[in-house]
Short mmCIF file of C-alpha atoms in Angstrom, two decimals:
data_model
loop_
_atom_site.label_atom_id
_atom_site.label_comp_id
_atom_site.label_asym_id
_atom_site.label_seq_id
_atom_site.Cartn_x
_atom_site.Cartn_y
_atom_site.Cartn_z
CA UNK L 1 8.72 28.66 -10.32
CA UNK L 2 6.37 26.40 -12.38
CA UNK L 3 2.85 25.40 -11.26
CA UNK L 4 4.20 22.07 -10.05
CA UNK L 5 7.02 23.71 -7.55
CA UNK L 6 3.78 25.54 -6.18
CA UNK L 7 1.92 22.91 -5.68
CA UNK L 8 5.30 21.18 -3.69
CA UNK L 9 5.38 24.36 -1.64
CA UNK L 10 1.52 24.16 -1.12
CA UNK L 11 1.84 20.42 0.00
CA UNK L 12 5.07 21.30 2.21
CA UNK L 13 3.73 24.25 4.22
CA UNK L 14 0.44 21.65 4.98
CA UNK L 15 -1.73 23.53 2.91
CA UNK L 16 -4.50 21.69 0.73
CA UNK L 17 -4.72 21.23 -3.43
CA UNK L 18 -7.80 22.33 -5.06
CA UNK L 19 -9.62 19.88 -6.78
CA UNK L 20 -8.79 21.43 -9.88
CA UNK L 21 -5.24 21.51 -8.84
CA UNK L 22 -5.14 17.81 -8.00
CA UNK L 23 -7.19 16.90 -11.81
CA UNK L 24 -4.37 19.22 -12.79
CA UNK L 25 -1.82 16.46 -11.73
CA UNK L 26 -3.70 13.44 -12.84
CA UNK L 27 -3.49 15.53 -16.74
CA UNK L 28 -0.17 16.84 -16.35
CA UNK L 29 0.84 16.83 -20.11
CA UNK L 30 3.29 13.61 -21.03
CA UNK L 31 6.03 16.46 -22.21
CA UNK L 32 5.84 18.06 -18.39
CA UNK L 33 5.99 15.08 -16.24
CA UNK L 34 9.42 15.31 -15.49
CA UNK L 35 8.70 18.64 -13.99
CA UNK L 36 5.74 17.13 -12.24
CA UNK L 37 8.02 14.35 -10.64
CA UNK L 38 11.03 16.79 -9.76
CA UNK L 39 8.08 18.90 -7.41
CA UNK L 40 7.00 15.60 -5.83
CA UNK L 41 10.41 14.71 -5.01
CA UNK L 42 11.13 17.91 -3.30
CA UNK L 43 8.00 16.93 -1.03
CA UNK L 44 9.14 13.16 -0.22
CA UNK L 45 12.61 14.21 0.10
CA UNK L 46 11.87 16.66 2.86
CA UNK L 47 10.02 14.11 5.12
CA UNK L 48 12.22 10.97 3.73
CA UNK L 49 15.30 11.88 2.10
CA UNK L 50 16.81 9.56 -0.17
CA UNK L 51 15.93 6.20 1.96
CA UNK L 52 13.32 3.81 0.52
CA UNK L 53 11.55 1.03 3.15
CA UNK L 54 11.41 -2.63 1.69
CA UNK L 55 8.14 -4.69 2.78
CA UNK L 56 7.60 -7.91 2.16
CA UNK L 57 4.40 -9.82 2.08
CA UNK L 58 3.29 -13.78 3.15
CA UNK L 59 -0.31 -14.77 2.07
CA UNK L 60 -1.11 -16.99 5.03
CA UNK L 61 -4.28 -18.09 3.99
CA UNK L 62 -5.37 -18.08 -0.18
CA UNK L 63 -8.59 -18.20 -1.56
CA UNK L 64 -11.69 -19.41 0.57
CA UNK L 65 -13.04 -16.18 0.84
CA UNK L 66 -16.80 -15.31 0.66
CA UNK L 67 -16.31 -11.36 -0.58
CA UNK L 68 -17.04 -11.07 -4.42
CA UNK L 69 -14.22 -8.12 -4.88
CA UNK L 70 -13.90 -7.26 -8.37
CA UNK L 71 -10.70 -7.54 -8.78
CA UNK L 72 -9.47 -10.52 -6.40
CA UNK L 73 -8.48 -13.80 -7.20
CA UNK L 74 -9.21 -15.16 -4.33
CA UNK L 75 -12.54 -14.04 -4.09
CA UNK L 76 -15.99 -16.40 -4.17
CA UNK L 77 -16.80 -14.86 -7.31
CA UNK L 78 -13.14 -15.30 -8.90
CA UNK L 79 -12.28 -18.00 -11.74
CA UNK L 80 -8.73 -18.02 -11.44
CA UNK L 81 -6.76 -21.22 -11.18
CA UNK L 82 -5.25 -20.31 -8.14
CA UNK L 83 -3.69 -22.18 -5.35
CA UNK L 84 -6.05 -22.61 -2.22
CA UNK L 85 -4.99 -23.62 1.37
CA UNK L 86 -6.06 -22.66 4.86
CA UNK L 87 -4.24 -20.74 7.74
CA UNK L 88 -0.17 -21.56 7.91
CA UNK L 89 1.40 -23.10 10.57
CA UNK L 90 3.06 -20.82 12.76
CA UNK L 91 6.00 -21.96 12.63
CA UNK L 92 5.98 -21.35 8.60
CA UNK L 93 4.97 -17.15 9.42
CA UNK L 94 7.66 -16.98 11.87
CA UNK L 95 10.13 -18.67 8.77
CA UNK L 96 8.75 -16.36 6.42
CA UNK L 97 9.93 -13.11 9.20
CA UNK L 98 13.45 -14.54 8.86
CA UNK L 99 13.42 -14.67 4.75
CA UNK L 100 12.11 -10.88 5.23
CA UNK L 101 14.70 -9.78 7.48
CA UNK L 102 17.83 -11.52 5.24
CA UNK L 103 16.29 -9.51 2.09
CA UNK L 104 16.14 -6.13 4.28
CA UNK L 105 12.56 -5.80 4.28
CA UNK L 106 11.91 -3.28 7.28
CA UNK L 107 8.50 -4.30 7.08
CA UNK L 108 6.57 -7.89 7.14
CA UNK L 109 3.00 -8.30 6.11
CA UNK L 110 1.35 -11.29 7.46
CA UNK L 111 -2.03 -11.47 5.17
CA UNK L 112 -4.94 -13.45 5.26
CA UNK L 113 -7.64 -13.80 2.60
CA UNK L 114 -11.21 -14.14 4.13
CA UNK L 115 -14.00 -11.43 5.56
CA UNK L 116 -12.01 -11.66 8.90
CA UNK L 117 -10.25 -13.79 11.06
CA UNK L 118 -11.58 -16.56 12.87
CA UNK L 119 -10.23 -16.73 16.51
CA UNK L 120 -8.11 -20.22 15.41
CA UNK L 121 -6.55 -17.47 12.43
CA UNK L 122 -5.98 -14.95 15.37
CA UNK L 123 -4.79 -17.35 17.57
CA UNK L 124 -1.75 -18.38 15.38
CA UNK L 125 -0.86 -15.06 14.16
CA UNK L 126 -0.58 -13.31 17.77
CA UNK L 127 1.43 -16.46 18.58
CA UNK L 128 3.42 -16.32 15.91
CA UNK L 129 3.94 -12.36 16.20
CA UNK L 130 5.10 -12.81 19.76
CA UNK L 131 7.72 -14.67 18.21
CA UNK L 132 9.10 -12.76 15.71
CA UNK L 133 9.47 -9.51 17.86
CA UNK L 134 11.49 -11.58 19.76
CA UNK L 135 13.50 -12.62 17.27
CA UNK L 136 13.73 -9.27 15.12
CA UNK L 137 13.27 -6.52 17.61
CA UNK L 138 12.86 -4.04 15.05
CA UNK L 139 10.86 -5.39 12.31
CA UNK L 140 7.51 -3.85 11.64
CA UNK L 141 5.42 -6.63 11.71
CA UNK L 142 1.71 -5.24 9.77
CA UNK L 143 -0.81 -7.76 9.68
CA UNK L 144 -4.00 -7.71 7.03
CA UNK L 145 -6.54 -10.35 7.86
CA UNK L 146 -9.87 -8.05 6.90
CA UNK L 147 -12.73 -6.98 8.94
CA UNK L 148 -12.06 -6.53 12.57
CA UNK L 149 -13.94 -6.68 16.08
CA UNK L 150 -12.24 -4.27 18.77
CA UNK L 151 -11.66 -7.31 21.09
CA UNK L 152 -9.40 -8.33 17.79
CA UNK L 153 -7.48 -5.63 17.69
CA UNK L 154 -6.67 -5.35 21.00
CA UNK L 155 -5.05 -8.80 20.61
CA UNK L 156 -3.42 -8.10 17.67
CA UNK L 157 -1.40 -4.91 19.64
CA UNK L 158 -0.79 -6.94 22.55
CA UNK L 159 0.92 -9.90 20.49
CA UNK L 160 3.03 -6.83 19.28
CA UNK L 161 1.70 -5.85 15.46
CA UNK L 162 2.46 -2.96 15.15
CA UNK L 163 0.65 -2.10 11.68
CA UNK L 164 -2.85 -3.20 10.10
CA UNK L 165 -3.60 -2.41 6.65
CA UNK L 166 -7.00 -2.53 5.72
CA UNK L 167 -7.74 -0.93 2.15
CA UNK L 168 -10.80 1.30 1.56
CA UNK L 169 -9.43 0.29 -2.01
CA UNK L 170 -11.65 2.94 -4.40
CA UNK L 171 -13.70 5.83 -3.87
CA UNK L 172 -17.10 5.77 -1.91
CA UNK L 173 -18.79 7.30 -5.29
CA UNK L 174 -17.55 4.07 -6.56
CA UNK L 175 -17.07 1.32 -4.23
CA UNK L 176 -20.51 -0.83 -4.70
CA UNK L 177 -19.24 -1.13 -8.79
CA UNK L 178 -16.46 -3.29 -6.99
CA UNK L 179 -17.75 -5.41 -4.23
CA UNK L 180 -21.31 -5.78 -2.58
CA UNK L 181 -20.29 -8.30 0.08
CA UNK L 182 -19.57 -5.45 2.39
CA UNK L 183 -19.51 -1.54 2.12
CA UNK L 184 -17.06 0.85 1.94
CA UNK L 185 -18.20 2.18 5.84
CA UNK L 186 -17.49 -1.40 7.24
CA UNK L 187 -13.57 -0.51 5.83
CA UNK L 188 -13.40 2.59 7.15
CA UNK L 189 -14.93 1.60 10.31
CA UNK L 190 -12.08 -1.10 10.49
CA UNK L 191 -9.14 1.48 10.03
CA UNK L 192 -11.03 3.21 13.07
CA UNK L 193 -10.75 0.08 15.09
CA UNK L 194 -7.24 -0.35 14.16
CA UNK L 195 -6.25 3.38 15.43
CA UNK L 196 -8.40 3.30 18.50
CA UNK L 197 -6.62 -0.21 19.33
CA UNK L 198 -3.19 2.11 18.79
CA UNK L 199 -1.70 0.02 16.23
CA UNK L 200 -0.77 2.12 12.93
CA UNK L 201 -3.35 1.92 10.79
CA UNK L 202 -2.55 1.50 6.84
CA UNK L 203 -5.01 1.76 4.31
CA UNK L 204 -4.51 2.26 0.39
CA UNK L 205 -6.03 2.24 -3.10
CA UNK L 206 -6.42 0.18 -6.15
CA UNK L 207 -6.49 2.35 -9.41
CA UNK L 208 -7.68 1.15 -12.73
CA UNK L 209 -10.66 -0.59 -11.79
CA UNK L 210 -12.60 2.14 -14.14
CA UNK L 211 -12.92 4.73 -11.45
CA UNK L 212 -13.04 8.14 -12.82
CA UNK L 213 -10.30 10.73 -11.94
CA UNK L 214 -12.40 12.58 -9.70
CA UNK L 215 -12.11 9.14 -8.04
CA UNK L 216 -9.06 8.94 -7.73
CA UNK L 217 -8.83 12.67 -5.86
CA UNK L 218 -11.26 11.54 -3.47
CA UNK L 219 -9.30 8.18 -2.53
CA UNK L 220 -6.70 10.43 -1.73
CA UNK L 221 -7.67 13.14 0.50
CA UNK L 222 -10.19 10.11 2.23
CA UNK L 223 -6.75 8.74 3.06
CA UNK L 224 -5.74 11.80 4.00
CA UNK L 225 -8.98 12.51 6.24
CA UNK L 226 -8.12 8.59 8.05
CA UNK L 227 -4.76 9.33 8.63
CA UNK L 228 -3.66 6.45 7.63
CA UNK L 229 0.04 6.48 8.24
CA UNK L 230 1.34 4.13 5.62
CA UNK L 231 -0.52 4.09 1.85
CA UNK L 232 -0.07 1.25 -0.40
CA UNK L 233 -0.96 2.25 -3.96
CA UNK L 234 -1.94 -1.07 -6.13
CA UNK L 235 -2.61 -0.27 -9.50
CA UNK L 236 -4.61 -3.15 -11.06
CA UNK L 237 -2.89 -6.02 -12.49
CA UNK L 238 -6.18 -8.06 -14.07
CA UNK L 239 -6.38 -11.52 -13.45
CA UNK L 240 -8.04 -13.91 -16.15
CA UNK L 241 -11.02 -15.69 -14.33
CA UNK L 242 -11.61 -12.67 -12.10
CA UNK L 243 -15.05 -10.03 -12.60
CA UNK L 244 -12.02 -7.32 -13.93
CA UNK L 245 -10.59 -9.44 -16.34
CA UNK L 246 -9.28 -7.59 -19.62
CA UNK L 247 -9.47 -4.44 -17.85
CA UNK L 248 -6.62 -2.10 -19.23
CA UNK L 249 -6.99 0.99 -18.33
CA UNK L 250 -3.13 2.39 -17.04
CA UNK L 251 0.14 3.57 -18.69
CA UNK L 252 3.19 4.06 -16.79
CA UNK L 253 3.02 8.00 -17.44
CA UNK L 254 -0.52 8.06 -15.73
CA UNK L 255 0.74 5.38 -12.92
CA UNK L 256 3.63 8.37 -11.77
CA UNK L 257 0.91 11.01 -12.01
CA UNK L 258 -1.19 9.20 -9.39
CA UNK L 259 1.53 9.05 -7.17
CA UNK L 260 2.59 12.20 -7.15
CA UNK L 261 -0.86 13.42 -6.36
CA UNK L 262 -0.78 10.96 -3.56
CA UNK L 263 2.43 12.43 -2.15
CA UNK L 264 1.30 15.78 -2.66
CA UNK L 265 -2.19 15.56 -0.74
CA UNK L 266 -0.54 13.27 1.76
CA UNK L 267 2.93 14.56 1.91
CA UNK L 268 3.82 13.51 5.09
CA UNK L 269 2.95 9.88 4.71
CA UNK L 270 4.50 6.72 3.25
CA UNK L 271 3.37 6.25 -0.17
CA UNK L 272 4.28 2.65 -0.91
CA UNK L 273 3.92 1.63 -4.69
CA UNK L 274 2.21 -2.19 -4.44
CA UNK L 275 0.77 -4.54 -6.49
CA UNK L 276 0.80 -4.07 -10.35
CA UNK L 277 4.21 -2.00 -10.26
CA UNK L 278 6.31 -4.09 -12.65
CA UNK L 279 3.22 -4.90 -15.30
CA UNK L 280 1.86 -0.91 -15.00
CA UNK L 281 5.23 1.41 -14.55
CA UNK L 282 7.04 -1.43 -16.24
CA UNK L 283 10.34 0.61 -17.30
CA UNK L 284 9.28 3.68 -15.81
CA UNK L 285 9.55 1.51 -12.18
CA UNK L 286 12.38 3.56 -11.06
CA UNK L 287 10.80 7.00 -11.56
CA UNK L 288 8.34 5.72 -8.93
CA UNK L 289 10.57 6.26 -6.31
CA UNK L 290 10.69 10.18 -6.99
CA UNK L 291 7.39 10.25 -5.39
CA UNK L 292 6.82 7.18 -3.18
CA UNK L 293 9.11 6.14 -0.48
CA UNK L 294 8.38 2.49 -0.18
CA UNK L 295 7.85 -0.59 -2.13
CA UNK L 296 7.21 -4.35 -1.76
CA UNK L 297 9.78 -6.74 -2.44
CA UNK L 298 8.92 -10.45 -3.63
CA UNK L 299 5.88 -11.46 -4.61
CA UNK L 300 2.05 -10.65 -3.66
CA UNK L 301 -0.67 -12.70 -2.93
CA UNK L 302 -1.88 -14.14 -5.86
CA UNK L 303 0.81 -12.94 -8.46
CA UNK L 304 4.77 -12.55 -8.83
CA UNK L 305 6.60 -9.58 -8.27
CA UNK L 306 9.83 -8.37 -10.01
CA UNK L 307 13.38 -10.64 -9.03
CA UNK L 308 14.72 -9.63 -5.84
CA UNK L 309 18.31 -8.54 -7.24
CA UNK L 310 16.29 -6.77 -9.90
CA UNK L 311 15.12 -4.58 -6.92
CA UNK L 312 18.25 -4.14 -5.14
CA UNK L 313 20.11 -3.13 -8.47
CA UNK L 314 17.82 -0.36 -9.20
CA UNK L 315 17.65 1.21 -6.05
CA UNK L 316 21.57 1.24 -5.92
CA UNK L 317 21.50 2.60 -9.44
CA UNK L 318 19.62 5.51 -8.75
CA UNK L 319 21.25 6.40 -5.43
CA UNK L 320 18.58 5.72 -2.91
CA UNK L 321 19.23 3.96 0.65
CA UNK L 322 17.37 1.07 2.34
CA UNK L 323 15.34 2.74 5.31
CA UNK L 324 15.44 0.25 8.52
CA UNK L 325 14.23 2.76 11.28
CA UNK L 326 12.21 1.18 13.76
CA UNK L 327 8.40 2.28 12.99
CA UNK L 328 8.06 4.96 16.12
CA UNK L 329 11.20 7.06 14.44
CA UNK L 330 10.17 6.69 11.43
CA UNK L 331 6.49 8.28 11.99
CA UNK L 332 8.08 10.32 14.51
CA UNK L 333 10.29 11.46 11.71
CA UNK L 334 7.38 12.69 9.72
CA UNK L 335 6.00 14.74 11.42
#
């Protein structure tokens, strides 16, 4: 047994990596990372099999927002040339569900940029939930629409959302290097809100914004510490006009070592691989799927993602299965 297959067995009997075992993973040698991915596949296949959940995303509301993140393009602080328009009509979110559900997407994200919603925002995304779980019974319908009150997310569960993802996005160490509009506390206060409100909460990362590796241990077992029960890895994808511009940090080897240290430390979770994945792991896309269980389909908010069939040719080629389990099993499942 290598040192990898003991640090699957560690993560599969619940037991915790050392921090030098995790920087071991983030420096696994290039030669040895097919040994690295073959442990981290024995951990996702024992809580997910071979079965891979599609989510896709609709940016409701671009640009307009008075945050000064980093790496955003919609932020105040952001230079991009991007499109700009307020909250959809709801009858344009409950469209987008239907798109979602003909491409098998299990899940449907229903973003918003902005600090938080405003109660005309909340108003037409509860009434537009209501609508789609009528429609698609079992569609996970997670909404992201930043910073929320209690009395907010007790709305949001009653329309029927069954996720929020809120990001803590980097480390503590290094979150004020990214944004200064709002702390890292006020995010993980939110994902507190979010579980105390008993919809799922979902929080991820975004690596390559020059965070160290030590970093990038300490997003993961914070995630780990929240509970969040779905984690979206983003790794970044630098947008011309933004704060991070020209950053280029990643390679597709070092992309696959983050997840695996994501699905070893939180081995029971869904490790989604998000924004970035076709300009980061670029060829090396597929291998992603050894370690995370989940990906987006389509495009993001502010940038394109990979061609649909593009997608549904490489999952068939390597033998995985689109997972459509209502969210309850699939949690459930997990555990």
């Amino acid at each position: 047994m290598n040192d990898f297959d003991k640090l699957a067995e560690k993560a599969l009997a619940g037991r915790e990596l050392t921090n030098e075992e995790a920087l071991a993973v983030l420096q696994c040698p290039d030669d040895e990372l097919l040994l690295l991915l073959h442990a981290a596949y024995r951990v996702r296949k024992h809580f997910y099999g071979n079965k891979v959940k599609l989510n896709m995303i609709i940016n409701t509301k671009s640009g307009l927002c008075p945050e000064n993140c980093g790496y955003c393009a919609q932020s105040i602080v952001s230079k991009a040339p991007i499109e700009k328009y307020s909250m959809m009509k709801k009858d344009e979110i409950v469209a987008g569900a239907k798109r979602a559900s003909e491409l098998n997407a299990g899940t449907y994200c229903i973003v918003a940029s902005g600090r938080g919603p405003a109660n005309r925002e909340l108003d037409i995304v509860a009434s537009a939930v209501k609508e789609i779980k009528e429609a698609h019974q079992h569609m996970t319908v997670c909404a992201c629409l930043g910073i929320l009150k209690p009395e907010q997310a007790e709305r949001l569960k009653e329309a029927g959302v069954d996720r929020y993802n809120h990001n803590i996005n980097t480390s503590s160490q290094h979150h004020s290097n990214i944004t200064t509009s709002h702390t890292y506390e006020d995010r993980v206060n939110t994902v507190g809100i979010v579980k105390s409100s008993g919809i799922s909460p979902c929080s991820g990362v975004i690596v390559g914004m020059k965070e160290t590796p030590e970093d990038v241990i300490n997003m993961a077992r914070s995630l780990k510490i929240l509970d969040a029960d779905s984690i979206p890895v983003n790794f970044l994808h630098a947008i011309d006009g933004t704060p991070l511009e020209g950053t280029d940090e990643l390679n597709p080897r070092y992309c696959l070592k983050v997840l695996c240290l994501f699905r070893f430390i939180n081995p029971t979770k869904e490790i989604r691989i998000s924004g970035g994945r076709e300009v980061n792991l670029r060829s090396l896309q597929p291998l992603g799927l050894y370690p995370a269980n989940s990906i987006f389909i389509g495009d993001y908010l502010t940038t394109e993602g990979q061609e649909g069939l593009a997608d549904k040719q490489m999952l068939e080629d390597m033998g995985f299965e689109v997972d459509l389990e209502p969210l309850d099993r699939e949690i459930a499942k997990a555990l």
